[in-house]
Coordinates of C-alpha atoms and ligand atoms in Angstrom, one line a residue:
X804 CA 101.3 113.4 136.7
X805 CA 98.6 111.2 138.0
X806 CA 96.4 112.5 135.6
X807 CA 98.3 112.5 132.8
X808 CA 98.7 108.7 133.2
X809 CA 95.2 107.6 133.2
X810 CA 94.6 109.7 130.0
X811 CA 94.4 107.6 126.5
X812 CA 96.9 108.4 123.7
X813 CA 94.1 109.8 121.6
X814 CA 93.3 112.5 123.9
X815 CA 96.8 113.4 124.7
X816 CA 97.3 113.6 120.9
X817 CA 93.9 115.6 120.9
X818 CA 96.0 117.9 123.6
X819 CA 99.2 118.3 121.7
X820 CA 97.2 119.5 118.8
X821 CA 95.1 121.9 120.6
X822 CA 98.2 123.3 122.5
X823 CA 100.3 122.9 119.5
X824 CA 98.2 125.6 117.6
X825 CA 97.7 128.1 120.1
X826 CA 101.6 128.1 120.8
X827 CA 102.3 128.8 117.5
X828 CA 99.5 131.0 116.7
X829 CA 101.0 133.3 119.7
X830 CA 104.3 132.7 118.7
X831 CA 103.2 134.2 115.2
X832 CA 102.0 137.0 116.9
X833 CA 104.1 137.5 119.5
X834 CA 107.3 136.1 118.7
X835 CA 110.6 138.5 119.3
X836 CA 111.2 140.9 116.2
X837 CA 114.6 140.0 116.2
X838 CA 115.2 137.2 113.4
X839 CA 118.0 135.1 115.5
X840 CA 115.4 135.2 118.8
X841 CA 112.7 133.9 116.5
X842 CA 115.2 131.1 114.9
X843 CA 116.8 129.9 118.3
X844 CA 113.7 130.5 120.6
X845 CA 111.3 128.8 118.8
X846 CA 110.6 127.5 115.0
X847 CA 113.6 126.4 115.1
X848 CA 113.0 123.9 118.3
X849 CA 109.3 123.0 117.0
X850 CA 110.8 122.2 113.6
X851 CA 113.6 120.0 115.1
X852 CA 110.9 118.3 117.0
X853 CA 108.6 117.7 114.3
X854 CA 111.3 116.9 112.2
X855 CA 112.4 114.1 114.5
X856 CA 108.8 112.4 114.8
X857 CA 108.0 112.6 111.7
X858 CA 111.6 110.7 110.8
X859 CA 110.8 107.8 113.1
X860 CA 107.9 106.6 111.2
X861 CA 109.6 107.2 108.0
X862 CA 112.3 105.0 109.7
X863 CA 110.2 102.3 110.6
X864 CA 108.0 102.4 107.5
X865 CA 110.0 100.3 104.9
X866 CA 110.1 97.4 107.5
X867 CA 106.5 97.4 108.4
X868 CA 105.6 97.2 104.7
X869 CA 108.0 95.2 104.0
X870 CA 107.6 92.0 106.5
X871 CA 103.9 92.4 107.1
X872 CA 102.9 92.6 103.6
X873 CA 105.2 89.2 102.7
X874 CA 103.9 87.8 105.7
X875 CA 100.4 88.6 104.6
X876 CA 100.7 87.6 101.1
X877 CA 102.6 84.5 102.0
X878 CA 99.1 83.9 104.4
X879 CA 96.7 84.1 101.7
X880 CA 98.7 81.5 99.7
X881 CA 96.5 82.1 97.0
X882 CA 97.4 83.9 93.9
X883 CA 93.8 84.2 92.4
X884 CA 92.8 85.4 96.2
X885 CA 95.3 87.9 95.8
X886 CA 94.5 89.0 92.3
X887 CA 90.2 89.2 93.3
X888 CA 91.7 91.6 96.5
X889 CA 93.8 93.6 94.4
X890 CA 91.4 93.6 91.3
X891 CA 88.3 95.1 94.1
X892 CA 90.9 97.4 95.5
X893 CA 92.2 99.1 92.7
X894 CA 88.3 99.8 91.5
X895 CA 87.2 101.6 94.9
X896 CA 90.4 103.5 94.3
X897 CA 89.4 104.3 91.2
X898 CA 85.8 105.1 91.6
X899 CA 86.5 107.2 95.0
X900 CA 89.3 109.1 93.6
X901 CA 87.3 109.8 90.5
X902 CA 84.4 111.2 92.5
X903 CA 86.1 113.2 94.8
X904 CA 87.6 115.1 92.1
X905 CA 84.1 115.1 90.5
X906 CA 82.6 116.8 93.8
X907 CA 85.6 119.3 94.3
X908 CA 85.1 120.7 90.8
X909 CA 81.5 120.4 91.1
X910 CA 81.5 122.5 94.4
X911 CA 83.9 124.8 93.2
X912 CA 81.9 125.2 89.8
X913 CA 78.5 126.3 92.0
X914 CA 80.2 128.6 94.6
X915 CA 81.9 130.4 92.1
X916 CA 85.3 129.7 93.7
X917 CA 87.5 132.5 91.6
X918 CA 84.9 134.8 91.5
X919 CA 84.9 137.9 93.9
X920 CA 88.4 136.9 94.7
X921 CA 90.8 140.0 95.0
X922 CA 94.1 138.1 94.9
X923 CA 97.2 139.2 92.7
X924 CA 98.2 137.2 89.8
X925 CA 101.6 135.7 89.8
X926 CA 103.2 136.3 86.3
X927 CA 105.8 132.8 87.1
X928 CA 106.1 131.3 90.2
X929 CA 109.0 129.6 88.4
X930 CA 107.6 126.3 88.9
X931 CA 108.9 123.6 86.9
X932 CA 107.2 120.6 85.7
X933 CA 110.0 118.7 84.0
X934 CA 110.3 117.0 87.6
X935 CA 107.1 115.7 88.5
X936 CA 106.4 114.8 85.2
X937 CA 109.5 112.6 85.0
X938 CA 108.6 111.0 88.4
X939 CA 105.2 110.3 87.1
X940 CA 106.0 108.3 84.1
X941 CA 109.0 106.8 86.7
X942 CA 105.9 105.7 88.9
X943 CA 104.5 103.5 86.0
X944 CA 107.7 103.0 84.2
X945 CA 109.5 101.1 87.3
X946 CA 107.1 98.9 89.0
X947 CA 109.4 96.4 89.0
X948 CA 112.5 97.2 90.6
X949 CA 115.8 96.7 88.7
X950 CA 117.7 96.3 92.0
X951 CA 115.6 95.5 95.5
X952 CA 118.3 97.3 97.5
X953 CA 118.1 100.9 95.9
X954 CA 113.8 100.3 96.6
X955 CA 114.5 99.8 100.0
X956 CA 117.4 102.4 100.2
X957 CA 115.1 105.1 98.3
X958 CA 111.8 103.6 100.3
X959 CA 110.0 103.6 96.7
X960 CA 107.0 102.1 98.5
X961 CA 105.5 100.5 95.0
X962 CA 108.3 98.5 94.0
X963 CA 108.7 97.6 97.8
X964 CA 105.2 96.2 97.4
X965 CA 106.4 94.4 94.4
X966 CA 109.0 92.8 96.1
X967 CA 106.8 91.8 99.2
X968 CA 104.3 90.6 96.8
X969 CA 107.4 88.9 95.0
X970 CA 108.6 86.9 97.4
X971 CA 105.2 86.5 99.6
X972 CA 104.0 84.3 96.8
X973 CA 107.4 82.5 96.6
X974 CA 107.5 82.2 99.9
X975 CA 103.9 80.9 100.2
X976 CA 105.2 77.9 97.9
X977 CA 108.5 76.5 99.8
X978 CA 107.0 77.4 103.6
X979 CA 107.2 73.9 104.7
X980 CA 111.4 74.1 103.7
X981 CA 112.0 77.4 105.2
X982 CA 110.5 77.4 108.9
X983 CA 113.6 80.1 110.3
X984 CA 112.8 82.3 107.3
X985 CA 108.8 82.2 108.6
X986 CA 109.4 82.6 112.3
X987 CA 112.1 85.4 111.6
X988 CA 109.6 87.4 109.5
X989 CA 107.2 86.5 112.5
X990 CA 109.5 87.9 115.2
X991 CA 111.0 90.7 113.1
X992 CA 106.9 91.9 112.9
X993 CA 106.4 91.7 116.4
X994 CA 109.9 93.7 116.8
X995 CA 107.9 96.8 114.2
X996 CA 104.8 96.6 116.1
X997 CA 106.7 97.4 119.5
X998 CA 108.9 100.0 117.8
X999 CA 105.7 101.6 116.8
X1000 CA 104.3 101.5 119.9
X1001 CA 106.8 103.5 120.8
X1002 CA 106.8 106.0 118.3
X1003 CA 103.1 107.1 119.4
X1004 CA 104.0 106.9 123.1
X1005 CA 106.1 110.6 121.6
X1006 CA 103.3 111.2 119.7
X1007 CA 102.1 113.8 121.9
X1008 CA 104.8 115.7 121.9
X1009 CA 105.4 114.9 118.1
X1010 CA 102.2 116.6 117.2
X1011 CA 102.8 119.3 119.7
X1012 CA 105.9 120.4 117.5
X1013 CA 104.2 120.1 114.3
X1014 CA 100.9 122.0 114.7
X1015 CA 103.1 124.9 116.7
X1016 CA 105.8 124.9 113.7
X1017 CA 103.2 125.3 111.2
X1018 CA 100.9 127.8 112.7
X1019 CA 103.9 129.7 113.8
X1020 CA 104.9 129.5 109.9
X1021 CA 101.3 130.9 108.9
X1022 CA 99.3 133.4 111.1
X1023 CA 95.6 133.6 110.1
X1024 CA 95.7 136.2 107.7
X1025 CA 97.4 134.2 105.1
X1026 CA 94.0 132.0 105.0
X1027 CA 91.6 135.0 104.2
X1028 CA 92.3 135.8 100.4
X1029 CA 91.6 131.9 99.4
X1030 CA 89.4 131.6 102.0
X1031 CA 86.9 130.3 100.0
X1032 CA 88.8 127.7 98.5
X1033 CA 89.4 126.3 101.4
X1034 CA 86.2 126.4 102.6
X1035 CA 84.6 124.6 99.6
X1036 CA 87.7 122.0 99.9
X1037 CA 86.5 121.8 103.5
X1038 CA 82.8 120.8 103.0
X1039 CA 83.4 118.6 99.8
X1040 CA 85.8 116.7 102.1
X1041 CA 82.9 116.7 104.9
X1042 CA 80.8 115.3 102.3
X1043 CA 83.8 112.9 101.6
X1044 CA 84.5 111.3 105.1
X1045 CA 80.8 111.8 106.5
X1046 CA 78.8 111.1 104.0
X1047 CA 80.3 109.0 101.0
X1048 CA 82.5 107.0 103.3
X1049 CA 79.6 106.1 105.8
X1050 CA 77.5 105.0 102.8
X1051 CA 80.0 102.9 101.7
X1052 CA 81.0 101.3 104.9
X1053 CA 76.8 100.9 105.5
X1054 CA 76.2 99.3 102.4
X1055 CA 78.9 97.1 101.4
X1056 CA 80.6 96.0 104.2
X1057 CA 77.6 96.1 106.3
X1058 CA 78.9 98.0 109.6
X1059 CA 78.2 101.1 111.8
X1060 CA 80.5 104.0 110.2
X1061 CA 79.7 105.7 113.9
X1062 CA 82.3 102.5 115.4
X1063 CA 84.6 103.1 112.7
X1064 CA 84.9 106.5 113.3
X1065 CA 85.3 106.2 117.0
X1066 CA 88.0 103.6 116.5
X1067 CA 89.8 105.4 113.7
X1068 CA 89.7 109.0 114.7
X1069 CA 93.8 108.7 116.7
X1070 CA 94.9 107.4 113.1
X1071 CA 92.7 110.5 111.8
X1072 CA 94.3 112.9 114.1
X1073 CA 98.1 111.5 113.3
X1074 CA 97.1 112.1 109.5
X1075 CA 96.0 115.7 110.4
X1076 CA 99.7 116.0 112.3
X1077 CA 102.3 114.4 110.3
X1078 CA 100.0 115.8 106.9
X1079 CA 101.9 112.1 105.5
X1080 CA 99.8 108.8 104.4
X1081 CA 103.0 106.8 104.5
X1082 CA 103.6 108.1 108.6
X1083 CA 100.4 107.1 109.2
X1084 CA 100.4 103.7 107.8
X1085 CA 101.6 101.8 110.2
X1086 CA 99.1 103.2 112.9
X1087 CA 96.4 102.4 110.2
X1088 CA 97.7 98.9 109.7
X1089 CA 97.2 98.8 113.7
X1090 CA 94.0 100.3 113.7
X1091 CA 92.7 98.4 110.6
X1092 CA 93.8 95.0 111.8
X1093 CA 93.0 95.0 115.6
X1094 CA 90.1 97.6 116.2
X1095 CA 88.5 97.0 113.5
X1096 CA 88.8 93.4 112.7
X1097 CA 90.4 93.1 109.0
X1098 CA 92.7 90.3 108.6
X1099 CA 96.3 91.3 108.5
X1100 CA 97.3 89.5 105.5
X1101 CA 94.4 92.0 103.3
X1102 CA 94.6 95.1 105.6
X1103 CA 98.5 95.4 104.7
X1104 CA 98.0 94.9 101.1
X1105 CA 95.4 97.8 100.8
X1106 CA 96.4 100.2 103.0
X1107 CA 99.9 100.0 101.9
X1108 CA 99.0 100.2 98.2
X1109 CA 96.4 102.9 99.3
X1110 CA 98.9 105.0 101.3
X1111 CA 101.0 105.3 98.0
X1112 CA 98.2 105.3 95.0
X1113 CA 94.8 106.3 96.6
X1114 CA 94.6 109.9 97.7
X1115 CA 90.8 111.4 97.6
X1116 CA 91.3 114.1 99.6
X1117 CA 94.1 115.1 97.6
X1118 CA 91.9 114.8 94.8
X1119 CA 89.0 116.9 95.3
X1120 CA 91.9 119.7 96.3
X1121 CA 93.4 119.2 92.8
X1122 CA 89.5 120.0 91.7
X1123 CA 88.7 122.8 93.6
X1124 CA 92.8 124.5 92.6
X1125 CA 92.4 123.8 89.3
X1126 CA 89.1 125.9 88.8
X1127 CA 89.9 128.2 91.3
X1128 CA 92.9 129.0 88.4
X1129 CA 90.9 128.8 85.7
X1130 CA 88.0 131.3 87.4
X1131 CA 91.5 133.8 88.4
X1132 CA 92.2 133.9 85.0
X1133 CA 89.2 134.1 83.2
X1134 CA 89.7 130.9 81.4
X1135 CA 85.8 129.3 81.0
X1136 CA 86.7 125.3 80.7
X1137 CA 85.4 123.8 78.4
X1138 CA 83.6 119.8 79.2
X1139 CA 86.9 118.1 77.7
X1140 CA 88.6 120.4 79.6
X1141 CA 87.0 119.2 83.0
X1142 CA 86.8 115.6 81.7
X1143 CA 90.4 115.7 80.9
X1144 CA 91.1 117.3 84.8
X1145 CA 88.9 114.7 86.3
X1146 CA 91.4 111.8 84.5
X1147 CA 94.4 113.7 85.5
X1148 CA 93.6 113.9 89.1
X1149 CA 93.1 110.5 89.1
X1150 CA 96.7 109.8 87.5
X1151 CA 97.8 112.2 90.0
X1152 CA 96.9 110.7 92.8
X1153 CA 98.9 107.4 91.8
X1154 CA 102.0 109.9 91.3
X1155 CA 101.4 111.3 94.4
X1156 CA 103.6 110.1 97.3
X1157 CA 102.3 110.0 100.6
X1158 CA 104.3 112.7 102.3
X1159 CA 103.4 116.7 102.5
X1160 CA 103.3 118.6 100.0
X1161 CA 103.1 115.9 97.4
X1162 CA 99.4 116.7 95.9
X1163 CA 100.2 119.9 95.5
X1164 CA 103.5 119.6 93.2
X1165 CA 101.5 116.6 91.2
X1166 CA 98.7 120.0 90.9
X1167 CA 101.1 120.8 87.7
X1168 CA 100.2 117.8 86.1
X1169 CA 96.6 118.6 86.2
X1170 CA 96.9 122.4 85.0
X1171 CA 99.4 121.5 82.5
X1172 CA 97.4 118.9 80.8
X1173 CA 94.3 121.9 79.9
X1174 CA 96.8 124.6 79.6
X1175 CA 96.3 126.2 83.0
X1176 CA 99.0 128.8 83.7
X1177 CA 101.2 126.7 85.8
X1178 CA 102.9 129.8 87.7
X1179 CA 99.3 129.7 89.5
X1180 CA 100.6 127.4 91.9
X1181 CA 102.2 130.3 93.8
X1182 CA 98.5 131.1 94.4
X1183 CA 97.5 128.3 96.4
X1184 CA 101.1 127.3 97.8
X1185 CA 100.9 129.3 101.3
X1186 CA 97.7 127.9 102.4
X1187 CA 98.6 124.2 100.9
X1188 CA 100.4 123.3 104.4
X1189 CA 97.1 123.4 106.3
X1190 CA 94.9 122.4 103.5
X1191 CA 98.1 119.4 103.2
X1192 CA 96.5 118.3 107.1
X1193 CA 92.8 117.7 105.9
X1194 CA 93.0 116.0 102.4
X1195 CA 95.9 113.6 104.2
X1196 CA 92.9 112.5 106.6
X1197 CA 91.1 112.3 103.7
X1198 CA 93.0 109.9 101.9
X1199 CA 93.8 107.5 104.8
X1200 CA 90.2 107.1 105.4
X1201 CA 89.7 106.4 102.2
X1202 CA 92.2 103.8 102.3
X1203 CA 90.8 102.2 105.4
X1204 CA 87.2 102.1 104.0
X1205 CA 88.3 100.7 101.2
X1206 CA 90.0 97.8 103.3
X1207 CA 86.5 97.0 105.3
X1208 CA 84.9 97.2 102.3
X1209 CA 87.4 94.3 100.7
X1210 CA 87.7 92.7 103.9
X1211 CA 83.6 92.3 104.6
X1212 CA 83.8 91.4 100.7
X1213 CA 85.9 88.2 101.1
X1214 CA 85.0 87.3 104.3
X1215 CA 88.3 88.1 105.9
X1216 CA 86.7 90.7 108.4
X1217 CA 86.2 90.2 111.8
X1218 CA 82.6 91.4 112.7
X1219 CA 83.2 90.7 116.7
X1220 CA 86.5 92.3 116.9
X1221 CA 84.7 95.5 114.9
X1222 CA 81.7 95.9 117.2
X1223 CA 83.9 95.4 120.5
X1224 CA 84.1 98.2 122.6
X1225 CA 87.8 99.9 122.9
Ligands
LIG1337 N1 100.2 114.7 102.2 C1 99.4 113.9 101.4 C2 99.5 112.4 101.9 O1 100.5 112.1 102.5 C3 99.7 113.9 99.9 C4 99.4 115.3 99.4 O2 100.3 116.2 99.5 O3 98.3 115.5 98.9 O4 98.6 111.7 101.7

């Protein structure tokens, strides 16, 4: 016990992990034949645990975007401020989203990622797109929210950001007449950050029940026939986080990537855990703002716009499935062909919601729009939960980077607080 106390969080996260997949990798091995011993013993308890943690972020999530992003656009009190941010944002979105999908289907194009590969064809997985499709065009279509209540209710994070942005800017102009509005918003902020505190004081144990859940879902041998998909997904994301990232964080904000990574890596490993951008934001929006120095009022905005439209990660795996399919079925793509992917991976990853499993339902968008058999989904559905862990680090990173980047940008960056030592 003594021990335990003098430990930091991010090494008794680091320990849930590691004990979290070696329970459930001996559970999957060993686990009692009999179905009911297997349900009551043990997936059953690991899913009710990760189930739980994984509910009290998306509890607190709506709050934390909603207050701290009206209290942070309500602190820039400066619409053109707020456009130049969200103008510089939305490009490194663009441009990083765009060339991770570029590098995925690159890689996947010069290991020869469906050759060699002895897997069986599905003839339908029964996959249907009219859904995701629908909540695609939704995604554009209703931006602005008819009523703010159903966006809270539903926690459709873009119009939420609408209506923070909404009523930050109104906010911003009658401050002076509304002092209780501004010092509840101030309190209620201070209430989330407690309550998130919290939350990761479980996060141990939260972590614990998620890794053991899903390794007790998969043993090993359900990784070998795509293994190299997901070993080409796993070095194109290397080159991702270690190299594309660091360059950008070195030359345009003008900061060591090796203190960002040391100060980021507990929001890194709850992204690996929860395999969901919108758990992990508010740890990011803690991370962002007071290791690494970005004013509140910008690290907010981006991340919270990131967590919902900015998924790199998520991005090169849409590359990598989407010739994978193509090699499996002996389908040569043509240049438009991989043009017309790269574009709808970048669409994609706006549809995509920041929760598991999101990427690889918005993967139908991208095979549908070259003709891809969309049954092939089947193919790369059983490994997606684990492959799910590393793109969601992926695209948090990304939207942390991106908020140095802004940040250093417009002078709203901290360079003390981000070279202090933790
Ligand atoms: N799980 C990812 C995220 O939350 C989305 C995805 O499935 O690609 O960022």
């Amino acid at each position: 016990m003594a021990t335990s106390r003098k430990l930091s969080l991010p090494v008794k996260i680091l320990i849930g992990m590691a004990l979290g997949i070696v329970v459930g990798i001996a559970y999957n091995k060993f686990s009692p034949s009999q179905e009911i011993m297997r349900e009551l013993l043990g997936v059953r308890l690991f899913d009710l645990g990760g189930t739980l943690f994984l509910n009290m972020f998306r509890m607190i999530v709506v709050p934390v975007v909603l207050v701290s992003m009206m209290r942070g656009v309500t602190a820039m009190n400066n619409p053109a401020l707020l456009g130049r941010v969200g103008l510089k944002t939305v490009i490194i979105f663009a441009v990083t989203t765009v060339l991770s999908s570029v590098m995925g289907i690159a890689a996947s194009f010069a290991i020869g990622i469906g050759k060699g590969c002895s897997i069986a064809l599905p003839e339908d997985s029964g996959v249907k797109l009219e859904g995701t499709i629908s909540s695609f065009s939704d995604t554009l279509a209703s931006l602005v929210p008819s009523n703010l209540f159903t966006s809270l209710v539903d926690a459709n994070m873009l119009q939420i950001i609408f209506i923070a942005v909404a009523f930050g800017i109104a906010l911003a102009k009658i401050q002076d007449k509304v002092p209780k509005i501004m010092a509840l918003l101030e309190e209620i902020d201070a209430l989330n950050v407690k309550v998130v505190e919290m939350i990761l004081c479980v996060a141990p144990y939260g972590v614990f029940c998620l890794l053991a859940n899903t390794f007790s879902n998969f043993g090993a041998a359900v990784l070998l026939p795509l293994g190299k998909y997901i070993i080409c997904f796993l070095l194109v994301l290397a080159v991702l986080l270690f190299v594309v990232y660091p360059i950008l964080i070195l030359c345009l904000a003008r900061l060591s990537p090796v203190t960002f990574y040391k100060k980021f890596a507990p929001v890194m490993l709850l992204a690996f855990s929860t395999s969901s951008s919108n758990a992990t934001l508010p740890s990011n929006i803690g991370a962002v703002t007071d290791l690494l120095g970005v004013d509140r009022s910008i690290s907010t905005f981006i991340l919270s716009l990131g967590a919902t439209i900015n998924m790199n990660g998520t991005a090169i795996m849409q590359g990598c499935a989407a010739v994978l399919i193509a090699q499996l079925y002996g389908i040569d793509l043509t240049l438009g062909q991989i043009t017309q992917i790269i574009l709808m991976c970048l669409l994609a990853s706006v549809g995509t919601a920041g929760m598991p499993g999101a990427g690889v339902i918005m993967l139908g968008l991208v095979l549908q729009s070259v003709g891809l058999p969309l049954g092939a989904i089947g193919l790369v559905l059983g490994v997606d939960r684990i492959v799910d862990m590393f793109r969601t680090v992926g695209n948090i990173t990304g939207d942390a980077v991106t908020a140095l980047v802004v940040g250093a940008s417009e002078k709203a960056l901290d360079r003390e607080i981000y070279a202090r030592p933790q």
